[in-house]
Amino acid sequence: MNHPEGENKMGVMPVNRLLLSMAIPIMISMLVQALYNVVDSYFVSQISQDALNAVSLAFPVQNLMIAVSIGTAVGFNSLLARSLGQKDMEKVNRSATNGLFLEVLSCLAFVIIGLTCSRAFYAVQTDIPGIVDYGTDYLTIVCGVSFGLFGAVTMERLLQATGRTFYTMISQAVGAVTNIILDPILIFGLGPFPRMEVAGAAVATVIGQILGCGIGIFFNLTRNPEVKMSFKGFRPHGQTIKEIYAVGLPGIVMQSIGSVMVFGMNQILIAFTDTATAVFGVYFKLQSFFFMPVFGLNNGMVPIVAYNYGARKPERIIKTIKLAVIYATAILAAGCLVFQVFPTQLLAMFEAEENASGDLLTIGIPALRIISLSWLLAGFGIVASSVFQALNHGMLSLLVSLVRQLVVLLPVAFIISRFCPLEMVWLAFPIAELFSMAMCAVFMRRVYRQDILPLRN
C-alpha cells in the first residue's frame, strides 16, 4: 500500500491488517522467549528440586528488572509514537536519546544490587543451603550482566514505536534461540564446556540478551530512519524525562507490584511445603506461552493507539482496542482449555528424578486448573491497562494492578491459607481477576468519554 507522503502506516493502513502486521512478529518472538523460559526451567529441574526452587525464587528480582526496563521503554515509546503522530521529529529524537539515557542509569542500579545483595535476598526466604547457593550464583550473573536485557528492551521499543516490529521479532528470536542452544551445553557441560549447573543457565540467558541487544542496535541504526540516536552535545532534558515517567513510572510500579505479589505468595506457599513454591515457579513459566503473545499483541497495539490519538483519529483507536480485546480473550481462553485438559503432561516435564514421589503433580494439577480459570477474565484487563498507558493514564493501570495483586490477591490467599488446605489458596487468583475486570470496565468508560470521544468534534 502506498501511504500519503509523510504519513506513517499507523495512520492509514486498515486497522485489522495494521494490528496483525504490528503484533504478529512481536507475538512470535515472545513465544520463542516463552519457550526458552520453559526450556531453562526444564534443564534446571533435571539437576534437582533445589535448583528449580532457586530459579523460581529469583523471579521477583528478574521481574523487577523487566519492570524497570519495560516501564521506562513504554514511557518513551508512547511519547515517541505520539510525537510521530504530531509530526514533531525533534521531540521524537529527544524522546529516544533521553529514554536510552534512563535505561543506562537503571541498568547500573541493578548491576550494583546483583553484585552485593544476591545472597541476602535468598537468605531471607529460606535456610536450605542448596537453594541459597544455587540462587546466589544465578542472581549475581543475571543482574550483574543485565546491560544486555536493558539494551535489548530499549532497541526493541524504538523499533516498535515506528511500526518496524519485524526487526523486533528477529532480534528477540535470535537472543532466545541462542539461550535455548546454550542452556544444556553450559548447564551440563557438554563438549569442551565445564558443567556450570544453575550458573550455566544464567550465563546462557545473559549471552542471549547481549546478542539480541547488538542486533537491535544494528537495526535501529540501519533500518529505522525516523529515530536518530545522536548523543553529540546530549544533555538530559527534564521535561522529556518527566513526560516519559508520567507514563513509564506507573508502569514500572505496576509491574514491580508483580514482584511483591510473587515474593508474598512464595512466603505463603513455602509455609505448606517448598514443593508448592516450585509449582508456582513452574506455573509462571508455563503461563508465559499464552500471556507472552497477549503482551506482544499489546506491544503492537500501544503505538497504534498513541499515534492515532496524536493524529486525532478516534475511529481507528476504537477499532484497534476492540480487535485487541477479541484476540487477547481468544488466546487466553485457549490457554485455559490447555491447562484444564493437560496439566499432568505439562507438569511432568519439570519433575526431577529425586522427586519421583509425585508431589509436584499432586500439588500442581489443581493449581494449574484453578489459576487458569482467571484467564477467562484477564484478556480485557490486560488490553485496557495498556490503553490507559498509551493515552497517558498510567495511574489507572497502576491502581488496577495494585488492587488486583496487593489489595485482593495476597490478602485473600493469606486468609485462605490460615483456614483451608493448600489447594484452596489458588482460588485467590480468579477472585482477584474478577475485581480487576470490574475496575477496568469503569476506567475504560471514563477514558473513552474524556479522551477519545472529544476527538470526534
CSV table of C-alpha atoms in Angstrom, one decimal:
chain,number,residue,atom,x,y,z
A,1,MET,CA,0.0,0.0,0.0
A,2,ASN,CA,1.3,3.5,-0.9
A,3,HIS,CA,0.9,5.8,2.1
A,4,PRO,CA,0.4,9.5,1.7
A,5,GLU,CA,3.7,11.4,1.8
A,6,GLY,CA,4.9,11.9,5.3
A,7,GLU,CA,2.2,9.7,6.8
A,8,ASN,CA,3.3,6.7,8.9
A,9,LYS,CA,1.4,3.4,8.1
A,10,MET,CA,-0.2,3.6,11.6
A,11,GLY,CA,-2.4,6.4,10.4
A,12,VAL,CA,-3.6,4.9,7.1
A,13,MET,CA,-3.4,1.1,6.9
A,14,PRO,CA,-6.6,-0.8,7.5
A,15,VAL,CA,-6.8,-1.4,11.3
A,16,ASN,CA,-7.0,-5.1,11.5
A,17,ARG,CA,-4.3,-5.6,9.0
A,18,LEU,CA,-2.2,-3.0,10.7
A,19,LEU,CA,-2.7,-4.5,14.2
A,20,LEU,CA,-1.8,-8.0,12.9
A,21,SER,CA,1.2,-6.8,11.0
A,22,MET,CA,2.5,-4.9,14.1
A,23,ALA,CA,1.6,-7.6,16.6
A,24,ILE,CA,2.3,-11.0,15.0
A,25,PRO,CA,6.1,-10.5,14.7
A,26,ILE,CA,6.2,-9.5,18.4
A,27,MET,CA,3.9,-12.4,19.4
A,28,ILE,CA,6.1,-14.9,17.5
A,29,SER,CA,9.3,-13.5,19.1
A,30,MET,CA,7.7,-13.5,22.6
A,31,LEU,CA,6.5,-17.1,22.0
A,32,VAL,CA,10.1,-18.0,21.4
A,33,GLN,CA,11.1,-16.2,24.6
A,34,ALA,CA,8.4,-18.2,26.4
A,35,LEU,CA,9.9,-21.4,25.0
A,36,TYR,CA,13.3,-20.5,26.3
A,37,ASN,CA,11.9,-19.7,29.8
A,38,VAL,CA,10.4,-23.2,29.9
A,39,VAL,CA,13.5,-24.9,28.4
A,40,ASP,CA,15.6,-23.0,31.1
A,41,SER,CA,13.5,-24.4,33.9
A,42,TYR,CA,13.2,-27.8,32.3
A,43,PHE,CA,17.0,-28.3,32.2
A,44,VAL,CA,17.4,-26.8,35.7
A,45,SER,CA,14.8,-29.1,37.1
A,46,GLN,CA,16.9,-32.1,35.9
A,47,ILE,CA,19.6,-31.0,38.4
A,48,SER,CA,17.4,-31.1,41.5
A,49,GLN,CA,14.4,-29.5,43.0
A,50,ASP,CA,16.7,-27.1,45.0
A,51,ALA,CA,18.0,-25.9,41.7
A,52,LEU,CA,14.4,-25.4,40.3
A,53,ASN,CA,13.4,-23.6,43.5
A,54,ALA,CA,16.5,-21.3,43.3
A,55,VAL,CA,15.5,-20.2,39.8
A,56,SER,CA,11.8,-19.8,40.8
A,57,LEU,CA,12.7,-17.7,43.8
A,58,ALA,CA,14.7,-15.4,41.6
A,59,PHE,CA,11.6,-14.4,39.7
A,60,PRO,CA,10.7,-11.3,41.8
A,61,VAL,CA,14.1,-9.7,41.1
A,62,GLN,CA,14.1,-10.6,37.4
A,63,ASN,CA,10.6,-9.3,37.1
A,64,LEU,CA,11.7,-6.1,38.8
A,65,MET,CA,14.4,-5.7,36.2
A,66,ILE,CA,12.0,-6.3,33.4
A,67,ALA,CA,9.5,-3.9,35.1
A,68,VAL,CA,12.0,-1.1,35.2
A,69,SER,CA,13.4,-1.7,31.6
A,70,ILE,CA,10.0,-2.2,30.0
A,71,GLY,CA,8.2,0.5,32.1
A,72,THR,CA,10.8,3.1,31.0
A,73,ALA,CA,10.6,1.9,27.4
A,74,VAL,CA,6.8,2.1,27.4
A,75,GLY,CA,7.1,5.7,28.6
A,76,PHE,CA,9.4,6.8,25.8
A,77,ASN,CA,7.7,4.5,23.3
A,78,SER,CA,4.3,6.2,23.9
A,79,LEU,CA,5.8,9.7,23.9
A,80,LEU,CA,7.7,8.9,20.7
A,81,ALA,CA,4.7,7.5,18.9
A,82,ARG,CA,2.5,10.5,19.9
A,83,SER,CA,5.3,12.8,18.6
A,84,LEU,CA,5.3,10.9,15.3
A,85,GLY,CA,1.6,11.4,15.0
A,86,GLN,CA,2.1,15.1,15.6
A,87,LYS,CA,5.0,15.2,13.1
A,88,ASP,CA,7.3,16.7,15.8
A,89,MET,CA,10.6,15.0,14.7
A,90,GLU,CA,12.7,16.9,17.1
A,91,LYS,CA,10.7,15.6,20.0
A,92,VAL,CA,10.8,12.1,18.5
A,93,ASN,CA,14.6,12.1,18.6
A,94,ARG,CA,14.8,13.7,22.0
A,95,SER,CA,12.5,11.0,23.4
A,96,ALA,CA,14.8,8.3,22.1
A,97,THR,CA,18.0,9.7,23.5
A,98,ASN,CA,16.6,10.5,26.9
A,99,GLY,CA,14.9,7.1,27.1
A,100,LEU,CA,18.2,5.4,26.3
A,101,PHE,CA,19.9,7.5,29.0
A,102,LEU,CA,17.4,6.5,31.6
A,103,GLU,CA,17.8,2.8,30.7
A,104,VAL,CA,21.6,3.0,31.2
A,105,LEU,CA,21.1,4.5,34.7
A,106,SER,CA,18.6,1.8,35.6
A,107,CYS,CA,20.9,-0.9,34.5
A,108,LEU,CA,23.7,0.4,36.6
A,109,ALA,CA,21.5,0.2,39.7
A,110,PHE,CA,20.7,-3.5,39.1
A,111,VAL,CA,24.3,-4.3,38.5
A,112,ILE,CA,25.2,-3.0,42.0
A,113,ILE,CA,22.2,-4.8,43.5
A,114,GLY,CA,23.2,-8.1,41.9
A,115,LEU,CA,26.8,-8.0,42.9
A,116,THR,CA,26.1,-7.0,46.6
A,117,CYS,CA,22.7,-8.3,47.6
A,118,SER,CA,22.0,-11.7,45.9
A,119,ARG,CA,22.9,-14.0,48.8
A,120,ALA,CA,21.0,-11.8,51.3
A,121,PHE,CA,17.9,-12.0,49.0
A,122,TYR,CA,17.8,-15.8,49.3
A,123,ALA,CA,18.8,-16.0,52.9
A,124,VAL,CA,15.7,-14.1,54.0
A,125,GLN,CA,13.5,-16.6,52.1
A,126,THR,CA,15.0,-19.9,53.1
A,127,ASP,CA,17.7,-21.6,55.1
A,128,ILE,CA,18.1,-24.5,52.7
A,129,PRO,CA,21.8,-24.3,51.7
A,130,GLY,CA,21.4,-25.8,48.2
A,131,ILE,CA,18.7,-23.2,47.3
A,132,VAL,CA,20.8,-20.3,48.7
A,133,ASP,CA,24.0,-21.3,46.9
A,134,TYR,CA,22.3,-22.0,43.6
A,135,GLY,CA,20.3,-18.9,43.8
A,136,THR,CA,23.2,-16.6,44.6
A,137,ASP,CA,25.1,-17.9,41.6
A,138,TYR,CA,22.1,-17.4,39.3
A,139,LEU,CA,21.1,-13.9,40.5
A,140,THR,CA,24.6,-12.5,40.7
A,141,ILE,CA,25.0,-13.3,37.0
A,142,VAL,CA,21.6,-12.2,35.6
A,143,CYS,CA,21.8,-8.9,37.5
A,144,GLY,CA,25.5,-8.2,37.2
A,145,VAL,CA,25.4,-8.6,33.4
A,146,SER,CA,22.0,-7.1,32.9
A,147,PHE,CA,23.1,-4.5,30.3
A,148,GLY,CA,22.0,-6.9,27.6
A,149,LEU,CA,18.5,-7.1,28.9
A,150,PHE,CA,18.1,-3.3,29.3
A,151,GLY,CA,19.7,-2.6,25.9
A,152,ALA,CA,17.6,-5.2,24.1
A,153,VAL,CA,14.3,-3.8,25.6
A,154,THR,CA,15.3,-0.3,24.6
A,155,MET,CA,16.2,-1.2,21.0
A,156,GLU,CA,13.0,-3.3,20.6
A,157,ARG,CA,10.7,-0.5,21.8
A,158,LEU,CA,12.3,2.1,19.4
A,159,LEU,CA,11.6,-0.3,16.5
A,160,GLN,CA,8.0,-0.9,17.8
A,161,ALA,CA,7.3,2.8,18.2
A,162,THR,CA,7.8,3.4,14.5
A,163,GLY,CA,5.9,0.2,13.4
A,164,ARG,CA,9.0,-1.9,12.5
A,165,THR,CA,8.1,-4.9,14.5
A,166,PHE,CA,9.5,-7.4,12.0
A,167,TYR,CA,13.0,-6.4,13.1
A,168,THR,CA,12.0,-6.7,16.8
A,169,MET,CA,11.0,-10.3,16.0
A,170,ILE,CA,14.4,-11.1,14.6
A,171,SER,CA,16.4,-9.6,17.5
A,172,GLN,CA,14.2,-11.2,20.2
A,173,ALA,CA,14.2,-14.6,18.4
A,174,VAL,CA,17.9,-14.7,17.8
A,175,GLY,CA,18.5,-14.0,21.5
A,176,ALA,CA,16.0,-16.6,22.7
A,177,VAL,CA,17.3,-19.3,20.3
A,178,THR,CA,20.9,-18.6,21.4
A,179,ASN,CA,19.7,-19.1,25.0
A,180,ILE,CA,17.9,-22.4,24.2
A,181,ILE,CA,21.0,-23.8,22.5
A,182,LEU,CA,23.4,-22.8,25.2
A,183,ASP,CA,21.3,-24.0,28.1
A,184,PRO,CA,22.1,-27.7,28.0
A,185,ILE,CA,25.7,-27.0,26.9
A,186,LEU,CA,26.5,-24.8,29.9
A,187,ILE,CA,24.3,-26.4,32.5
A,188,PHE,CA,25.5,-30.0,32.0
A,189,GLY,CA,29.0,-29.2,30.5
A,190,LEU,CA,28.6,-30.7,27.0
A,191,GLY,CA,31.7,-30.9,24.8
A,192,PRO,CA,34.6,-28.8,25.9
A,193,PHE,CA,32.5,-26.7,28.2
A,194,PRO,CA,32.6,-27.2,32.0
A,195,ARG,CA,29.5,-28.2,33.9
A,196,MET,CA,28.1,-25.0,35.4
A,197,GLU,CA,24.7,-26.1,36.6
A,198,VAL,CA,22.4,-23.2,37.6
A,199,ALA,CA,25.1,-20.7,36.8
A,200,GLY,CA,25.2,-22.1,33.3
A,201,ALA,CA,21.5,-21.2,32.9
A,202,ALA,CA,22.3,-17.7,33.9
A,203,VAL,CA,25.2,-17.3,31.6
A,204,ALA,CA,23.1,-18.7,28.7
A,205,THR,CA,20.4,-16.1,29.5
A,206,VAL,CA,22.8,-13.1,29.5
A,207,ILE,CA,24.6,-14.1,26.3
A,208,GLY,CA,21.3,-14.3,24.5
A,209,GLN,CA,20.3,-10.9,25.8
A,210,ILE,CA,23.5,-9.3,24.8
A,211,LEU,CA,23.2,-10.8,21.3
A,212,GLY,CA,19.6,-9.6,21.0
A,213,CYS,CA,20.8,-6.1,22.1
A,214,GLY,CA,23.5,-6.0,19.5
A,215,ILE,CA,21.1,-6.9,16.7
A,216,GLY,CA,18.6,-4.4,17.9
A,217,ILE,CA,21.3,-1.6,17.8
A,218,PHE,CA,22.1,-2.6,14.2
A,219,PHE,CA,18.5,-2.5,13.1
A,220,ASN,CA,17.9,0.9,14.7
A,221,LEU,CA,21.0,2.4,13.1
A,222,THR,CA,20.3,0.9,9.6
A,223,ARG,CA,16.5,0.3,9.3
A,224,ASN,CA,14.9,3.0,11.5
A,225,PRO,CA,15.4,6.4,9.8
A,226,GLU,CA,12.6,8.1,11.8
A,227,VAL,CA,14.6,7.8,15.0
A,228,LYS,CA,18.1,9.3,15.1
A,229,MET,CA,20.1,8.4,18.2
A,230,SER,CA,22.9,11.0,18.2
A,231,PHE,CA,24.4,11.8,21.6
A,232,LYS,CA,26.5,14.7,20.3
A,233,GLY,CA,26.1,17.5,22.8
A,234,PHE,CA,23.5,15.4,24.7
A,235,ARG,CA,22.2,16.7,28.0
A,236,PRO,CA,19.3,15.2,29.9
A,237,HIS,CA,16.1,17.1,29.1
A,238,GLY,CA,13.9,17.5,32.2
A,239,GLN,CA,10.6,17.9,30.5
A,240,THR,CA,11.1,14.9,28.3
A,241,ILE,CA,12.1,12.8,31.2
A,242,LYS,CA,9.1,14.0,33.1
A,243,GLU,CA,6.8,13.0,30.2
A,244,ILE,CA,8.5,9.6,29.9
A,245,TYR,CA,8.0,8.8,33.5
A,246,ALA,CA,4.4,10.2,33.6
A,247,VAL,CA,3.6,7.1,31.6
A,248,GLY,CA,6.5,4.8,32.4
A,249,LEU,CA,6.7,5.2,36.2
A,250,PRO,CA,3.2,3.9,36.9
A,251,GLY,CA,4.1,1.0,34.5
A,252,ILE,CA,7.3,0.3,36.5
A,253,VAL,CA,5.5,0.4,39.8
A,254,MET,CA,2.7,-1.7,38.3
A,255,GLN,CA,5.0,-4.5,37.1
A,256,SER,CA,7.0,-4.2,40.3
A,257,ILE,CA,3.9,-5.0,42.2
A,258,GLY,CA,4.0,-8.3,40.5
A,259,SER,CA,7.4,-8.9,42.2
A,260,VAL,CA,5.9,-8.1,45.5
A,261,MET,CA,3.0,-10.4,44.8
A,262,VAL,CA,5.3,-13.3,43.8
A,263,PHE,CA,7.5,-12.8,46.8
A,264,GLY,CA,4.5,-12.7,49.1
A,265,MET,CA,2.9,-15.8,47.5
A,266,ASN,CA,6.2,-17.7,47.9
A,267,GLN,CA,6.2,-17.0,51.6
A,268,ILE,CA,2.6,-18.2,51.9
A,269,LEU,CA,3.3,-21.3,49.9
A,270,ILE,CA,6.6,-22.3,51.4
A,271,ALA,CA,4.8,-22.5,54.8
A,272,PHE,CA,3.0,-25.5,53.3
A,273,THR,CA,5.9,-27.1,51.5
A,274,ASP,CA,8.9,-26.0,49.3
A,275,THR,CA,7.3,-28.0,46.5
A,276,ALA,CA,4.5,-25.5,46.4
A,277,THR,CA,6.9,-22.7,45.6
A,278,ALA,CA,8.4,-24.9,42.8
A,279,VAL,CA,4.8,-25.4,41.4
A,280,PHE,CA,4.3,-21.7,41.5
A,281,GLY,CA,7.5,-21.1,39.6
A,282,VAL,CA,6.6,-23.7,37.0
A,283,TYR,CA,3.2,-22.1,36.6
A,284,PHE,CA,4.8,-18.8,35.7
A,285,LYS,CA,7.0,-20.4,33.1
A,286,LEU,CA,4.1,-22.3,31.5
A,287,GLN,CA,1.6,-19.5,31.5
A,288,SER,CA,4.1,-17.4,29.6
A,289,PHE,CA,3.2,-19.4,26.5
A,290,PHE,CA,-0.2,-17.7,26.4
A,291,PHE,CA,0.5,-14.4,28.2
A,292,MET,CA,3.6,-13.6,26.2
A,293,PRO,CA,1.6,-13.5,22.9
A,294,VAL,CA,-1.0,-11.3,24.6
A,295,PHE,CA,1.7,-8.9,25.8
A,296,GLY,CA,3.1,-9.0,22.2
A,297,LEU,CA,-0.3,-8.1,20.9
A,298,ASN,CA,-0.4,-5.2,23.4
A,299,ASN,CA,3.1,-4.0,22.3
A,300,GLY,CA,1.8,-3.8,18.7
A,301,MET,CA,-1.4,-2.1,19.8
A,302,VAL,CA,0.1,0.7,22.0
A,303,PRO,CA,1.9,2.7,19.3
A,304,ILE,CA,-1.2,2.4,17.1
A,305,VAL,CA,-3.4,3.9,19.8
A,306,ALA,CA,-0.9,6.5,20.7
A,307,TYR,CA,-0.2,7.5,17.1
A,308,ASN,CA,-3.8,7.9,16.2
A,309,TYR,CA,-4.5,9.8,19.4
A,310,GLY,CA,-1.8,12.3,18.3
A,311,ALA,CA,-3.3,12.3,14.8
A,312,ARG,CA,-6.9,12.8,16.1
A,313,LYS,CA,-8.3,9.7,14.5
A,314,PRO,CA,-10.8,8.3,17.1
A,315,GLU,CA,-12.4,5.6,14.9
A,316,ARG,CA,-9.0,3.9,14.4
A,317,ILE,CA,-8.4,4.0,18.1
A,318,ILE,CA,-11.7,2.4,19.0
A,319,LYS,CA,-11.4,-0.3,16.3
A,320,THR,CA,-7.9,-1.2,17.5
A,321,ILE,CA,-9.0,-1.6,21.1
A,322,LYS,CA,-12.0,-3.8,20.2
A,323,LEU,CA,-9.9,-6.1,18.0
A,324,ALA,CA,-7.1,-6.3,20.6
A,325,VAL,CA,-9.7,-7.4,23.3
A,326,ILE,CA,-11.1,-10.1,21.0
A,327,TYR,CA,-7.7,-11.5,20.1
A,328,ALA,CA,-6.4,-11.4,23.7
A,329,THR,CA,-9.5,-13.1,25.1
A,330,ALA,CA,-9.4,-15.9,22.4
A,331,ILE,CA,-5.7,-16.6,23.2
A,332,LEU,CA,-6.2,-16.8,26.9
A,333,ALA,CA,-9.4,-18.9,26.6
A,334,ALA,CA,-7.3,-21.4,24.5
A,335,GLY,CA,-4.7,-21.4,27.2
A,336,CYS,CA,-7.3,-22.1,29.9
A,337,LEU,CA,-8.5,-25.1,27.9
A,338,VAL,CA,-5.0,-26.5,27.6
A,339,PHE,CA,-4.4,-26.1,31.4
A,340,GLN,CA,-7.7,-27.8,32.1
A,341,VAL,CA,-7.0,-30.8,29.9
A,342,PHE,CA,-3.3,-31.4,30.0
A,343,PRO,CA,-2.0,-30.3,33.5
A,344,THR,CA,-0.3,-33.7,34.1
A,345,GLN,CA,1.7,-33.6,30.9
A,346,LEU,CA,2.8,-30.0,31.4
A,347,LEU,CA,4.0,-30.6,35.0
A,348,ALA,CA,5.7,-33.9,34.3
A,349,MET,CA,8.4,-32.1,32.3
A,350,PHE,CA,9.7,-30.4,35.5
A,351,GLU,CA,9.6,-33.3,37.9
A,352,ALA,CA,13.2,-34.2,38.9
A,353,GLU,CA,14.1,-37.8,39.5
A,354,GLU,CA,14.7,-37.1,43.2
A,355,ASN,CA,11.0,-36.0,43.4
A,356,ALA,CA,9.7,-39.3,42.0
A,357,SER,CA,7.0,-39.4,44.7
A,358,GLY,CA,4.8,-37.2,42.6
A,359,ASP,CA,4.4,-34.2,45.0
A,360,LEU,CA,4.9,-31.8,42.1
A,361,LEU,CA,1.9,-33.3,40.3
A,362,THR,CA,-0.2,-33.7,43.3
A,363,ILE,CA,0.1,-30.0,44.2
A,364,GLY,CA,0.4,-28.7,40.7
A,365,ILE,CA,-2.6,-30.2,38.9
A,366,PRO,CA,-5.2,-28.4,40.9
A,367,ALA,CA,-3.1,-25.3,41.0
A,368,LEU,CA,-2.9,-25.1,37.2
A,369,ARG,CA,-6.6,-25.8,36.7
A,370,ILE,CA,-7.8,-23.3,39.3
A,371,ILE,CA,-5.5,-20.4,38.4
A,372,SER,CA,-6.1,-20.7,34.7
A,373,LEU,CA,-9.9,-20.0,35.3
A,374,SER,CA,-8.8,-16.4,35.9
A,375,TRP,CA,-7.6,-16.2,32.3
A,376,LEU,CA,-11.1,-16.1,31.0
A,377,LEU,CA,-11.4,-12.7,32.5
A,378,ALA,CA,-7.9,-11.4,32.1
A,379,GLY,CA,-7.8,-10.5,28.4
A,380,PHE,CA,-9.9,-7.4,28.7
A,381,GLY,CA,-8.0,-6.1,31.7
A,382,ILE,CA,-4.6,-6.5,30.1
A,383,VAL,CA,-5.6,-4.6,26.9
A,384,ALA,CA,-7.4,-1.9,28.9
A,385,SER,CA,-4.3,-1.3,31.1
A,386,SER,CA,-2.2,-0.8,28.0
A,387,VAL,CA,-4.7,1.6,26.5
A,388,PHE,CA,-4.6,3.6,29.7
A,389,GLN,CA,-0.8,3.8,29.3
A,390,ALA,CA,-1.0,4.7,25.6
A,391,LEU,CA,-3.3,7.6,26.4
A,392,ASN,CA,-1.2,8.9,29.3
A,393,HIS,CA,-3.3,7.5,32.1
A,394,GLY,CA,-0.7,5.2,33.6
A,395,MET,CA,-2.0,5.9,37.1
A,396,LEU,CA,-5.2,4.0,36.2
A,397,SER,CA,-3.2,1.0,35.2
A,398,LEU,CA,-1.2,1.2,38.4
A,399,LEU,CA,-4.4,1.4,40.5
A,400,VAL,CA,-5.9,-1.7,38.8
A,401,SER,CA,-2.7,-3.7,39.3
A,402,LEU,CA,-2.3,-2.5,43.0
A,403,VAL,CA,-5.9,-3.6,43.8
A,404,ARG,CA,-5.7,-6.9,42.0
A,405,GLN,CA,-2.4,-8.1,43.4
A,406,LEU,CA,-1.8,-6.5,46.7
A,407,VAL,CA,-5.3,-5.4,48.0
A,408,VAL,CA,-7.2,-8.6,46.8
A,409,LEU,CA,-4.9,-11.5,45.8
A,410,LEU,CA,-2.3,-11.6,48.6
A,411,PRO,CA,-4.7,-10.9,51.5
A,412,VAL,CA,-7.3,-13.4,50.2
A,413,ALA,CA,-4.5,-16.0,49.6
A,414,PHE,CA,-3.2,-15.4,53.1
A,415,ILE,CA,-6.6,-15.7,54.8
A,416,ILE,CA,-7.4,-18.9,52.9
A,417,SER,CA,-4.0,-20.4,53.9
A,418,ARG,CA,-4.8,-19.8,57.6
A,419,PHE,CA,-8.1,-21.9,57.5
A,420,CYS,CA,-8.0,-24.1,54.4
A,421,PRO,CA,-5.8,-26.6,52.6
A,422,LEU,CA,-3.2,-25.6,50.0
A,423,GLU,CA,-5.5,-26.4,47.1
A,424,MET,CA,-7.9,-23.7,48.1
A,425,VAL,CA,-5.2,-21.0,48.1
A,426,TRP,CA,-5.2,-20.9,44.4
A,427,LEU,CA,-8.8,-19.6,44.3
A,428,ALA,CA,-7.3,-16.2,45.2
A,429,PHE,CA,-6.3,-15.7,41.5
A,430,PRO,CA,-9.8,-15.9,39.9
A,431,ILE,CA,-11.2,-13.8,42.8
A,432,ALA,CA,-8.6,-11.1,42.2
A,433,GLU,CA,-9.2,-11.1,38.4
A,434,LEU,CA,-12.9,-10.5,38.9
A,435,PHE,CA,-12.1,-7.3,40.8
A,436,SER,CA,-9.6,-6.3,38.1
A,437,MET,CA,-12.1,-6.7,35.3
A,438,ALA,CA,-14.7,-4.6,37.0
A,439,MET,CA,-12.3,-1.8,37.7
A,440,CYS,CA,-11.0,-1.8,34.1
A,441,ALA,CA,-14.6,-1.6,32.7
A,442,VAL,CA,-15.3,1.5,34.8
A,443,PHE,CA,-11.9,3.2,33.9
A,444,MET,CA,-12.3,2.4,30.2
A,445,ARG,CA,-15.6,4.1,30.1
A,446,ARG,CA,-14.1,7.2,31.8
A,447,VAL,CA,-11.1,7.3,29.4
A,448,TYR,CA,-13.4,6.9,26.4
A,449,ARG,CA,-15.6,9.9,27.4
A,450,GLN,CA,-12.6,12.0,28.5
A,451,ASP,CA,-10.1,11.4,25.7
A,452,ILE,CA,-11.5,9.5,22.7
A,453,LEU,CA,-15.0,11.0,22.3
A,454,PRO,CA,-13.8,14.7,22.2
A,455,LEU,CA,-11.6,13.8,19.1
A,456,ARG,CA,-14.8,13.4,17.1
A,457,ASN,CA,-15.5,17.1,17.4
